[in-house]
CSV table of C-alpha atoms and ligand atoms in Angstrom, one decimal:
chain,number,residue,atom,x,y,z
A,1,UNK,CA,292.9,136.3,157.7
A,2,UNK,CA,292.2,135.9,153.9
A,3,UNK,CA,288.7,134.9,153.0
A,4,UNK,CA,290.2,132.2,150.6
A,5,UNK,CA,291.8,130.3,153.5
A,6,UNK,CA,288.7,130.7,155.7
A,7,UNK,CA,286.1,129.6,153.1
A,8,UNK,CA,287.9,126.3,152.3
A,9,UNK,CA,289.2,125.5,155.8
A,10,UNK,CA,287.9,122.3,157.5
A,11,UNK,CA,288.8,124.0,160.8
A,12,UNK,CA,288.6,127.8,161.1
A,13,UNK,CA,291.6,128.9,163.1
A,14,UNK,CA,290.7,131.3,166.0
A,15,UNK,CA,292.5,134.6,166.7
A,16,UNK,CA,294.5,134.0,163.5
A,17,UNK,CA,295.8,137.6,163.0
A,18,UNK,CA,296.3,138.1,166.7
A,19,UNK,CA,298.4,134.9,167.0
A,20,UNK,CA,300.6,135.7,164.0
A,21,UNK,CA,301.1,139.3,165.1
A,22,UNK,CA,302.1,138.1,168.5
A,23,UNK,CA,304.8,135.9,167.0
A,24,UNK,CA,306.4,138.8,165.2
A,25,UNK,CA,307.9,136.4,162.6
A,26,UNK,CA,310.9,137.5,160.6
A,27,UNK,CA,311.7,135.5,157.3
A,28,UNK,CA,314.0,132.6,157.9
A,29,UNK,CA,313.2,132.1,161.6
A,30,UNK,CA,312.4,128.7,163.0
A,31,UNK,CA,308.9,128.4,164.5
A,32,UNK,CA,306.9,125.6,166.0
A,33,UNK,CA,303.2,125.0,165.5
A,34,UNK,CA,302.6,122.6,168.3
A,35,UNK,CA,299.0,121.8,167.3
A,36,UNK,CA,298.9,121.6,163.5
A,37,UNK,CA,295.3,120.5,163.1
A,38,UNK,CA,294.2,121.7,159.6
A,39,UNK,CA,297.3,123.8,159.3
A,40,UNK,CA,295.7,127.2,159.6
A,41,UNK,CA,298.4,128.9,161.8
A,42,UNK,CA,301.1,126.9,159.9
A,43,UNK,CA,300.0,128.4,156.6
A,44,UNK,CA,300.2,131.9,158.1
A,45,UNK,CA,303.7,131.2,159.4
A,46,UNK,CA,304.8,129.9,156.0
A,47,UNK,CA,303.3,133.0,154.3
A,48,UNK,CA,305.5,135.2,156.6
A,49,UNK,CA,308.6,133.2,155.5
A,50,UNK,CA,309.1,131.0,158.6
A,51,UNK,CA,310.7,127.6,158.6
A,52,UNK,CA,308.0,125.6,160.4
A,53,UNK,CA,308.1,122.5,162.5
A,54,UNK,CA,304.5,121.4,163.1
A,55,UNK,CA,303.4,118.7,165.6
A,56,UNK,CA,300.2,116.8,165.8
A,57,UNK,CA,299.4,113.6,167.7
A,58,UNK,CA,296.5,112.7,165.4
A,59,UNK,CA,297.6,110.5,162.4
A,60,UNK,CA,294.7,111.9,160.3
A,61,UNK,CA,295.9,115.5,160.8
A,62,UNK,CA,299.4,114.4,159.7
A,63,UNK,CA,298.1,112.6,156.7
A,64,UNK,CA,296.0,115.5,155.6
A,65,UNK,CA,299.0,117.9,156.0
A,66,UNK,CA,301.2,116.1,153.5
A,67,UNK,CA,299.9,118.3,150.6
A,68,UNK,CA,301.1,121.4,152.5
A,69,UNK,CA,304.5,119.8,153.1
A,70,UNK,CA,304.8,119.1,149.4
A,71,UNK,CA,303.9,122.6,148.4
A,72,UNK,CA,306.2,124.2,151.0
A,73,UNK,CA,309.5,123.7,149.2
A,74,UNK,CA,311.2,122.3,152.3
A,75,UNK,CA,309.9,125.0,154.7
A,76,UNK,CA,307.5,122.7,156.6
A,77,UNK,CA,308.4,119.6,158.6
A,78,UNK,CA,305.4,117.7,160.1
A,79,UNK,CA,306.1,115.7,163.2
A,80,UNK,CA,303.7,113.0,164.4
A,81,UNK,CA,304.3,113.4,168.1
A,82,UNK,CA,302.8,114.9,171.2
A,83,UNK,CA,304.0,118.5,172.0
A,84,UNK,CA,305.3,117.4,175.4
A,85,UNK,CA,308.2,116.0,173.5
A,86,UNK,CA,308.8,119.0,171.3
A,87,UNK,CA,312.3,119.8,172.5
A,88,UNK,CA,313.6,116.3,172.1
A,89,UNK,CA,311.9,116.0,168.7
A,90,UNK,CA,313.5,119.3,167.6
A,91,UNK,CA,316.9,118.3,168.9
A,92,UNK,CA,316.7,115.1,166.9
A,93,UNK,CA,316.3,117.2,163.8
A,94,UNK,CA,319.0,119.8,164.7
A,95,UNK,CA,316.3,122.4,164.9
A,96,UNK,CA,317.0,123.9,168.4
A,97,UNK,CA,316.5,126.6,169.5
A,98,UNK,CA,313.4,128.2,167.9
A,99,UNK,CA,312.0,131.7,167.7
A,100,UNK,CA,308.4,130.9,168.4
A,101,UNK,CA,306.1,128.2,169.8
A,102,UNK,CA,302.4,128.3,169.3
A,103,UNK,CA,299.8,126.0,170.9
A,104,UNK,CA,296.1,126.0,170.0
A,105,UNK,CA,294.8,123.6,172.7
A,106,UNK,CA,291.9,121.2,172.3
A,107,UNK,CA,290.1,119.3,169.6
A,108,UNK,CA,289.8,120.3,165.9
A,109,UNK,CA,286.6,120.6,164.0
A,110,UNK,CA,287.6,117.5,161.9
A,111,UNK,CA,287.9,115.5,165.1
A,112,UNK,CA,284.5,116.8,166.4
A,113,UNK,CA,282.7,116.5,163.2
A,114,UNK,CA,283.6,112.8,162.5
A,115,UNK,CA,281.1,110.7,164.5
A,116,UNK,CA,283.4,107.7,164.3
A,117,UNK,CA,286.1,109.5,166.3
A,118,UNK,CA,283.7,109.5,169.2
A,119,UNK,CA,284.3,113.1,170.5
A,120,UNK,CA,280.8,114.5,170.0
A,121,UNK,CA,277.6,114.0,172.0
A,122,UNK,CA,275.7,115.5,169.1
A,123,UNK,CA,276.2,112.6,166.7
A,124,UNK,CA,276.3,108.9,167.5
A,125,UNK,CA,279.6,107.0,167.1
A,126,UNK,CA,281.9,104.6,168.9
A,127,UNK,CA,282.9,105.9,172.3
A,128,UNK,CA,286.5,106.5,171.4
A,129,UNK,CA,287.9,110.1,171.9
A,130,UNK,CA,291.6,109.2,171.4
A,131,UNK,CA,293.4,112.0,169.5
A,132,UNK,CA,296.3,109.7,168.8
A,133,UNK,CA,294.1,106.8,167.9
A,134,UNK,CA,296.0,104.5,170.3
A,135,UNK,CA,295.9,103.6,173.9
A,136,UNK,CA,292.8,103.4,176.2
A,137,UNK,CA,289.5,104.6,174.6
A,138,UNK,CA,286.7,106.4,176.5
A,139,UNK,CA,284.7,103.1,176.4
A,140,UNK,CA,287.7,101.1,177.9
A,141,UNK,CA,287.8,103.7,180.7
A,142,UNK,CA,284.1,104.0,181.5
A,143,UNK,CA,283.5,100.2,181.3
A,144,UNK,CA,286.4,99.3,183.7
A,145,UNK,CA,287.1,102.1,186.1
A,146,UNK,CA,285.4,102.2,189.5
A,147,UNK,CA,282.7,104.7,190.3
A,148,UNK,CA,284.8,106.9,192.5
A,149,UNK,CA,287.5,107.3,189.8
A,150,UNK,CA,284.9,108.2,187.1
A,151,UNK,CA,283.2,110.7,189.5
A,152,UNK,CA,286.7,112.2,190.2
A,153,UNK,CA,287.4,112.7,186.5
A,154,UNK,CA,284.0,114.2,185.8
A,155,UNK,CA,284.3,116.6,188.7
A,156,UNK,CA,287.9,117.7,188.1
A,157,UNK,CA,288.0,118.0,184.4
A,158,UNK,CA,284.4,118.8,183.7
A,159,UNK,CA,283.8,120.9,186.7
A,160,UNK,CA,280.4,119.0,187.0
A,161,UNK,CA,278.9,119.7,190.4
A,162,UNK,CA,276.7,116.5,190.1
A,163,UNK,CA,279.6,114.2,189.1
A,164,UNK,CA,278.7,111.5,191.5
A,165,UNK,CA,275.2,111.1,190.2
A,166,UNK,CA,276.6,110.9,186.6
A,167,UNK,CA,279.2,108.3,187.6
A,168,UNK,CA,276.6,106.2,189.3
A,169,UNK,CA,274.4,106.2,186.2
A,170,UNK,CA,277.3,105.3,184.0
A,171,UNK,CA,278.3,102.3,186.2
A,172,UNK,CA,274.6,101.2,186.4
A,173,UNK,CA,274.2,101.3,182.6
A,174,UNK,CA,277.5,99.7,181.5
A,175,UNK,CA,278.8,98.4,179.2
A,176,UNK,CA,278.5,101.5,177.1
A,177,UNK,CA,279.8,101.4,173.6
A,178,UNK,CA,278.4,104.5,171.8
A,179,UNK,CA,278.5,108.3,172.3
A,180,UNK,CA,274.7,108.4,171.8
A,181,UNK,CA,274.2,106.0,174.7
A,182,UNK,CA,276.5,108.0,177.0
A,183,UNK,CA,274.8,111.3,176.1
A,184,UNK,CA,271.4,109.8,176.9
A,185,UNK,CA,272.6,108.3,180.2
A,186,UNK,CA,274.1,111.7,181.3
A,187,UNK,CA,271.0,113.7,180.2
A,188,UNK,CA,268.7,111.3,182.1
A,189,UNK,CA,270.8,111.5,185.2
A,190,UNK,CA,270.9,115.3,185.3
A,191,UNK,CA,267.5,116.0,183.9
A,192,UNK,CA,267.4,117.6,180.4
A,193,UNK,CA,264.8,119.8,178.8
A,194,UNK,CA,265.2,120.1,175.1
A,195,UNK,CA,265.1,123.9,175.3
A,196,UNK,CA,267.9,124.0,177.9
A,197,UNK,CA,270.7,126.4,176.7
A,198,UNK,CA,273.5,124.0,177.4
A,199,UNK,CA,273.3,120.2,176.9
A,200,UNK,CA,274.1,118.6,180.3
A,201,UNK,CA,276.3,116.1,178.6
A,202,UNK,CA,278.8,118.9,177.6
A,203,UNK,CA,280.8,118.8,180.9
A,204,UNK,CA,281.0,115.0,181.1
A,205,UNK,CA,282.2,114.6,177.5
A,206,UNK,CA,284.8,117.3,178.0
A,207,UNK,CA,286.0,115.6,181.2
A,208,UNK,CA,286.4,112.2,179.7
A,209,UNK,CA,288.2,113.6,176.6
A,210,UNK,CA,290.7,115.5,178.8
A,211,UNK,CA,291.3,112.4,180.9
A,212,UNK,CA,291.7,110.0,177.9
A,213,UNK,CA,294.2,112.3,176.2
A,214,UNK,CA,296.0,113.4,179.4
A,215,UNK,CA,295.4,116.9,178.1
A,216,UNK,CA,296.4,118.9,181.3
A,217,UNK,CA,299.5,116.8,181.8
A,218,UNK,CA,300.4,117.4,178.1
A,219,UNK,CA,299.9,121.1,178.5
A,220,UNK,CA,302.1,121.3,181.6
A,221,UNK,CA,304.8,119.3,180.0
A,222,UNK,CA,304.4,121.2,176.7
A,223,UNK,CA,304.9,124.5,178.4
A,224,UNK,CA,308.1,123.3,180.1
A,225,UNK,CA,309.3,121.8,176.7
A,226,UNK,CA,308.6,125.1,175.0
A,227,UNK,CA,310.7,127.0,177.6
A,228,UNK,CA,313.6,124.7,176.9
A,229,UNK,CA,313.2,125.1,173.1
A,230,UNK,CA,312.9,128.9,172.8
A,231,UNK,CA,315.8,131.1,172.1
A,232,UNK,CA,316.2,134.3,174.1
A,233,UNK,CA,313.7,136.8,172.7
A,234,UNK,CA,311.6,134.0,171.3
A,235,UNK,CA,307.8,134.1,171.6
A,236,UNK,CA,305.3,131.8,173.2
A,237,UNK,CA,301.6,132.1,172.1
A,238,UNK,CA,299.0,129.9,173.7
A,239,UNK,CA,295.3,129.7,172.8
A,240,UNK,CA,293.1,127.9,175.3
A,241,UNK,CA,289.4,127.2,175.3
A,242,UNK,CA,288.4,126.6,178.9
A,243,UNK,CA,289.3,127.8,182.4
A,244,UNK,CA,291.2,124.8,183.5
A,245,UNK,CA,293.7,125.2,180.7
A,246,UNK,CA,293.8,129.0,180.9
A,247,UNK,CA,294.5,128.9,184.6
A,248,UNK,CA,297.4,126.5,184.0
A,249,UNK,CA,298.9,128.8,181.4
A,250,UNK,CA,298.4,131.9,183.5
A,251,UNK,CA,300.0,130.3,186.5
A,252,UNK,CA,303.0,129.0,184.4
A,253,UNK,CA,303.6,132.5,183.0
A,254,UNK,CA,303.2,134.3,186.4
A,255,UNK,CA,305.6,131.9,188.0
A,256,UNK,CA,308.2,132.0,185.2
A,257,UNK,CA,308.0,135.8,185.0
A,258,UNK,CA,308.5,136.1,188.7
A,259,UNK,CA,305.1,137.8,189.2
A,260,UNK,CA,303.3,135.3,191.5
A,261,UNK,CA,301.8,137.0,194.5
A,262,UNK,CA,304.3,137.1,197.4
A,263,UNK,CA,302.1,134.8,199.6
A,264,UNK,CA,302.3,132.0,197.0
A,265,UNK,CA,302.9,128.5,198.3
A,266,UNK,CA,305.6,127.6,195.8
A,267,UNK,CA,307.4,130.9,195.7
A,268,UNK,CA,310.0,130.5,198.4
A,269,UNK,CA,311.4,127.1,197.2
A,270,UNK,CA,311.1,127.3,193.5
A,271,UNK,CA,311.0,130.9,192.3
A,272,UNK,CA,313.7,132.0,194.6
A,273,UNK,CA,316.1,129.6,192.9
A,274,UNK,CA,315.5,130.8,189.3
A,275,UNK,CA,315.8,134.0,187.3
A,276,UNK,CA,312.6,134.8,185.3
A,277,UNK,CA,312.6,132.8,182.1
A,278,UNK,CA,309.7,134.7,180.5
A,279,UNK,CA,308.2,138.2,180.3
A,280,UNK,CA,304.5,138.4,179.7
A,281,UNK,CA,303.6,140.5,176.7
A,282,UNK,CA,300.4,142.5,176.8
A,283,UNK,CA,297.1,141.4,178.3
A,284,UNK,CA,295.2,138.2,177.4
A,285,UNK,CA,293.4,138.6,174.1
A,286,UNK,CA,289.8,137.5,173.4
A,287,UNK,CA,288.1,137.3,170.0
A,288,UNK,CA,286.2,140.3,168.6
A,289,UNK,CA,282.4,140.2,168.2
A,290,UNK,CA,282.9,140.0,164.5
A,291,UNK,CA,285.1,136.9,164.8
A,292,UNK,CA,282.6,135.3,167.2
A,293,UNK,CA,279.8,136.0,164.7
A,294,UNK,CA,281.8,134.2,161.9
A,295,UNK,CA,283.1,131.4,164.2
A,296,UNK,CA,281.1,130.8,167.4
A,297,UNK,CA,284.0,128.5,168.7
A,298,UNK,CA,286.1,131.6,169.1
A,299,UNK,CA,283.8,132.8,172.0
A,300,UNK,CA,285.7,130.9,174.7
A,301,UNK,CA,289.2,131.4,173.3
A,302,UNK,CA,291.9,133.3,175.2
A,303,UNK,CA,295.4,134.1,173.8
A,304,UNK,CA,298.3,134.6,176.1
A,305,UNK,CA,301.7,135.7,174.8
A,306,UNK,CA,305.1,135.8,176.5
A,307,UNK,CA,308.7,136.5,175.4
A,308,UNK,CA,311.6,134.2,176.5
A,309,UNK,CA,314.4,135.9,178.5
A,310,UNK,CA,318.0,134.8,178.4
A,311,UNK,CA,317.8,133.0,181.7
A,312,UNK,CA,318.1,129.2,182.0
A,313,UNK,CA,315.0,127.0,181.7
A,314,UNK,CA,313.6,126.0,185.1
A,315,UNK,CA,313.3,122.3,184.2
A,316,UNK,CA,315.8,120.1,182.6
A,317,UNK,CA,313.7,117.7,180.5
A,318,UNK,CA,315.1,114.4,179.1
A,319,UNK,CA,317.6,115.6,176.5
B,1,LIG,C1,292.3,123.1,167.9
B,1,LIG,S1,293.2,122.1,166.8
B,1,LIG,C2,294.4,123.1,166.1
B,1,LIG,C3,293.9,123.8,164.9
B,1,LIG,C4,295.0,124.6,164.1
B,1,LIG,N1,295.5,125.7,164.9
B,1,LIG,C5,294.5,125.0,162.8
B,1,LIG,O1,294.7,126.3,162.5
B,1,LIG,O2,294.0,124.2,162.0
B,1,LIG,C6,294.2,121.1,167.9
B,1,LIG,C7,295.0,120.0,167.3
B,1,LIG,O3,296.1,119.7,168.2
B,1,LIG,C8,296.3,118.4,168.3
B,1,LIG,N2,296.7,118.1,169.6
B,1,LIG,C9,296.1,118.2,170.8
B,1,LIG,N3,296.8,117.9,171.8
B,1,LIG,C10,298.1,117.6,171.3
B,1,LIG,C11,299.3,117.2,171.9
B,1,LIG,N4,299.4,117.1,173.2
B,1,LIG,N5,300.4,117.0,171.1
B,1,LIG,C12,300.2,117.1,169.7
B,1,LIG,N6,299.1,117.5,169.1
B,1,LIG,C13,298.0,117.7,169.9
B,1,LIG,C14,294.9,117.8,168.0
B,1,LIG,O4,295.0,116.4,167.5
B,1,LIG,C15,294.3,118.7,167.0
B,1,LIG,O5,294.6,118.3,165.7
């Protein structure tokens, strides 16, 4: 990507060239950036002549994107909504079908860097973590849920082997109002030495964030919505940052392309009824050492790409 975009960007987009190459954009095509963030991918799509519909559930991202809308001469529409609703939002705007859908899953650097959004265990702020800035906050959840539910969330979404111990410490110490307090409670429960490579609070913060924002449910619903929105031949490009998400994308693409192993539990009832709606394109792509040196966040990124076939979508949605 150009140095000018990268130097000024509040969020450095990962696998920028790889994502844009995967989309194979032709001027005038309609494309969806399902996770606008700081608009890195959207800018690249606009530069290639796409008509872009960009979604973000965070009102701050939408507000910051207005300048790009103004300079786009009508080529960019920003939609303040979750990507699970992308097909119905596009239909309302007479923008179906589209030639590409891109998702860059997770939080942006702006969200992480602002202590008052409550995503980071590295700076102290209110225990919030809501991307959309509405609904139940992390503090609401941790201060009211029972210990078993907290342990379940931390185990499932953080893959934390000592989730029960963490949940016990949280319940013992509540009410908890600040990220700094939560980080201290988790570190004490798990035992933390300052030179440890990974902060033990990492998994717990990830788990609570995923739960509060219903991130895995959004991904599952977003993939199905993208399937309904894409035209035959259209491209789906998904960037994930941890194994729970990547496994979900991999499974969706294997299932929809008819390449689940024959012993698979769901194969007889579901796959037998449907023609493949996607073809996987190439192998999963990881960031180069160069990119990782410039942007350490890229280390855990995986890009998967697929092409929509002409077969009907497997799910109907709410249109
Ligand atoms: C990793 S950032 C995207 C960065 C972007 N690709 C760029 O180049 O600047 C993810 C963004 O997606 C948004 N987001 C996450 N889940 C979402 C969802 N289910 N629906 C809509 N937006 C979502 C977040 O609010 C965040 O702004």
